[in-house]
Amino acid sequence: MKEKKQISAVRLLIYVLCIALTLLSIMPFWIMIVNSTRSTTEIQQHAISLIPSKYLLNNLKILTGKSFNPLVGFKNSIIISTGATLCTVYFSTLTAYALVIYNWKFRNIFFSFIMAVMMIPSQLVSIGFYQFIYKIHMTNNFLPLILPAIASPTCVFFMRQFMVPVLHIDMVNSARIDGAKEFYTFNKIVLPIMKPAIATQAIFSFVTNWNSLFLPMILLTKQEKYTMPVMVSLLKGDIYKTEYGSIYLGLALTVLPLLIVYFLLSKYIIAGVALGGVKE
């Protein structure tokens, strides 16, 4: 009887802790949404409030009055983030497939090189990258922000580590015996197996590219090419007043697509975790 009571008490403590952590995680997003409905005066007088106010439409008018076009920002950010995410997950999985399935002479050296590239901060090459893009006249173009995503050392490492225990060479050999070509085998057999890993990296890649500010700000100088983070970074008031309510509204609009992408792809992550927990 005492053991049952102890188990119930521990279970109750775990539930309370999980609920507290959940509320703690949701709180910043809720405060951001609430502040997007409040006026600048309310935010300055009471920085934190959990009750929405009535100034949402007014903040939207101020936001669009600052040459802020959410539709253009959404379109540009979605084009860049979606294109970069597709390049990252597909070609990284393809590279990991070559590292796991094919037994070639310099395989370990190539993998070590990929690990070494992971140690190099991206800021070190940004100046040279900008000079290169400027010389080939590709500024104000989305391609320099999409195509480099093909080479993602972190994603390659993750895909390889996931692929080693789940993909067996016998499956690939069976497909080859049946006459399947290499790309057909990869697209029809390997990619479905890698869905949990692809969903995980797709979320990370989409969030990273959506929130990217430095490179889009220096490569995209035309207003019609601005992404959402660039537009939000330019939300400033005049020399006398900054409209914090409109800034919070811009931030809320920026975060919204990230939440949608997560909820769409999270089921694949959960399915992969459940699959990994089942023993044969």
Short mmCIF file of C-alpha atoms in Angstrom, two decimals, residues 104-198:
data_model
loop_
_atom_site.label_atom_id
_atom_site.label_comp_id
_atom_site.label_asym_id
_atom_site.label_seq_id
_atom_site.Cartn_x
_atom_site.Cartn_y
_atom_site.Cartn_z
CA TRP A 104 35.23 3.74 -51.40
CA LYS A 105 38.83 4.53 -50.61
CA PHE A 106 38.59 8.04 -49.19
CA ARG A 107 35.27 7.62 -47.38
CA ASN A 108 36.64 8.11 -43.86
CA ILE A 109 38.83 11.02 -44.95
CA PHE A 110 35.86 12.70 -46.59
CA PHE A 111 33.75 12.24 -43.46
CA SER A 112 36.56 13.68 -41.33
CA PHE A 113 36.70 16.67 -43.67
CA ILE A 114 32.98 17.22 -43.20
CA MET A 115 33.48 17.14 -39.42
CA ALA A 116 36.29 19.68 -39.74
CA VAL A 117 34.09 22.03 -41.78
CA MET A 118 31.52 21.94 -38.96
CA MET A 119 34.09 23.63 -36.72
CA ILE A 120 34.40 26.69 -38.99
CA PRO A 121 32.05 29.57 -38.02
CA SER A 122 29.96 30.78 -40.94
CA GLN A 123 30.83 34.40 -40.11
CA LEU A 124 34.42 33.81 -41.20
CA VAL A 125 33.45 33.23 -44.82
CA SER A 126 30.60 35.75 -45.05
CA ILE A 127 32.79 38.63 -46.29
CA GLY A 128 34.39 36.54 -49.02
CA PHE A 129 31.00 35.11 -49.94
CA TYR A 130 29.53 38.59 -50.31
CA GLN A 131 32.48 39.73 -52.48
CA PHE A 132 32.04 36.68 -54.70
CA ILE A 133 28.29 37.24 -55.10
CA TYR A 134 28.87 40.93 -55.81
CA LYS A 135 31.44 40.21 -58.52
CA ILE A 136 29.14 37.80 -60.37
CA HIS A 137 26.26 40.33 -60.07
CA MET A 138 23.89 38.13 -58.09
CA THR A 139 22.92 40.50 -55.31
CA ASN A 140 19.17 41.00 -54.89
CA ASN A 141 18.72 37.40 -55.96
CA PHE A 142 17.36 34.53 -53.89
CA LEU A 143 19.67 31.89 -55.36
CA PRO A 144 22.75 32.83 -53.26
CA LEU A 145 20.60 32.26 -50.17
CA ILE A 146 19.23 28.92 -51.39
CA LEU A 147 21.96 27.05 -53.27
CA PRO A 148 24.64 27.08 -50.51
CA ALA A 149 22.21 25.05 -48.39
CA ILE A 150 23.17 22.05 -50.53
CA ALA A 151 26.36 21.77 -48.45
CA SER A 152 25.26 21.37 -44.82
CA PRO A 153 27.86 19.48 -42.75
CA THR A 154 25.70 19.35 -39.63
CA CYS A 155 22.77 17.84 -41.52
CA VAL A 156 25.05 15.31 -43.25
CA PHE A 157 26.42 14.21 -39.89
CA PHE A 158 22.93 13.84 -38.43
CA MET A 159 21.64 11.89 -41.44
CA ARG A 160 24.61 9.56 -41.41
CA GLN A 161 24.25 8.80 -37.70
CA PHE A 162 20.54 8.09 -38.19
CA MET A 163 21.08 5.99 -41.31
CA VAL A 164 23.76 3.65 -39.91
CA PRO A 165 21.45 1.61 -37.63
CA VAL A 166 18.23 1.76 -39.71
CA LEU A 167 19.42 1.19 -43.27
CA HIS A 168 20.81 -2.26 -44.05
CA ILE A 169 22.92 -2.98 -47.12
CA ASP A 170 20.75 -6.06 -47.84
CA MET A 171 17.78 -3.80 -48.64
CA VAL A 172 19.83 -1.88 -51.19
CA ASN A 173 21.29 -5.06 -52.68
CA SER A 174 17.80 -6.56 -53.03
CA ALA A 175 16.68 -3.51 -54.96
CA ARG A 176 19.75 -3.72 -57.18
CA ILE A 177 19.06 -7.40 -57.90
CA ASP A 178 15.52 -6.47 -58.92
CA GLY A 179 16.97 -4.03 -61.45
CA ALA A 180 16.39 -0.76 -59.60
CA LYS A 181 18.72 2.12 -60.44
CA GLU A 182 20.62 3.92 -57.71
CA PHE A 183 18.52 7.08 -57.69
CA TYR A 184 15.32 5.05 -57.80
CA THR A 185 16.52 3.04 -54.80
CA PHE A 186 17.41 6.20 -52.95
CA ASN A 187 14.17 8.02 -53.71
CA LYS A 188 11.76 5.12 -53.23
CA ILE A 189 13.41 3.07 -50.47
CA VAL A 190 15.86 5.21 -48.51
CA LEU A 191 13.92 8.47 -48.27
CA PRO A 192 10.77 6.86 -46.74
CA ILE A 193 12.91 5.17 -44.11
CA MET A 194 14.55 8.50 -43.30
CA LYS A 195 11.26 10.39 -42.74
CA PRO A 196 11.80 11.03 -39.00
CA ALA A 197 15.33 12.36 -39.56
CA ILE A 198 14.22 14.40 -42.58
#
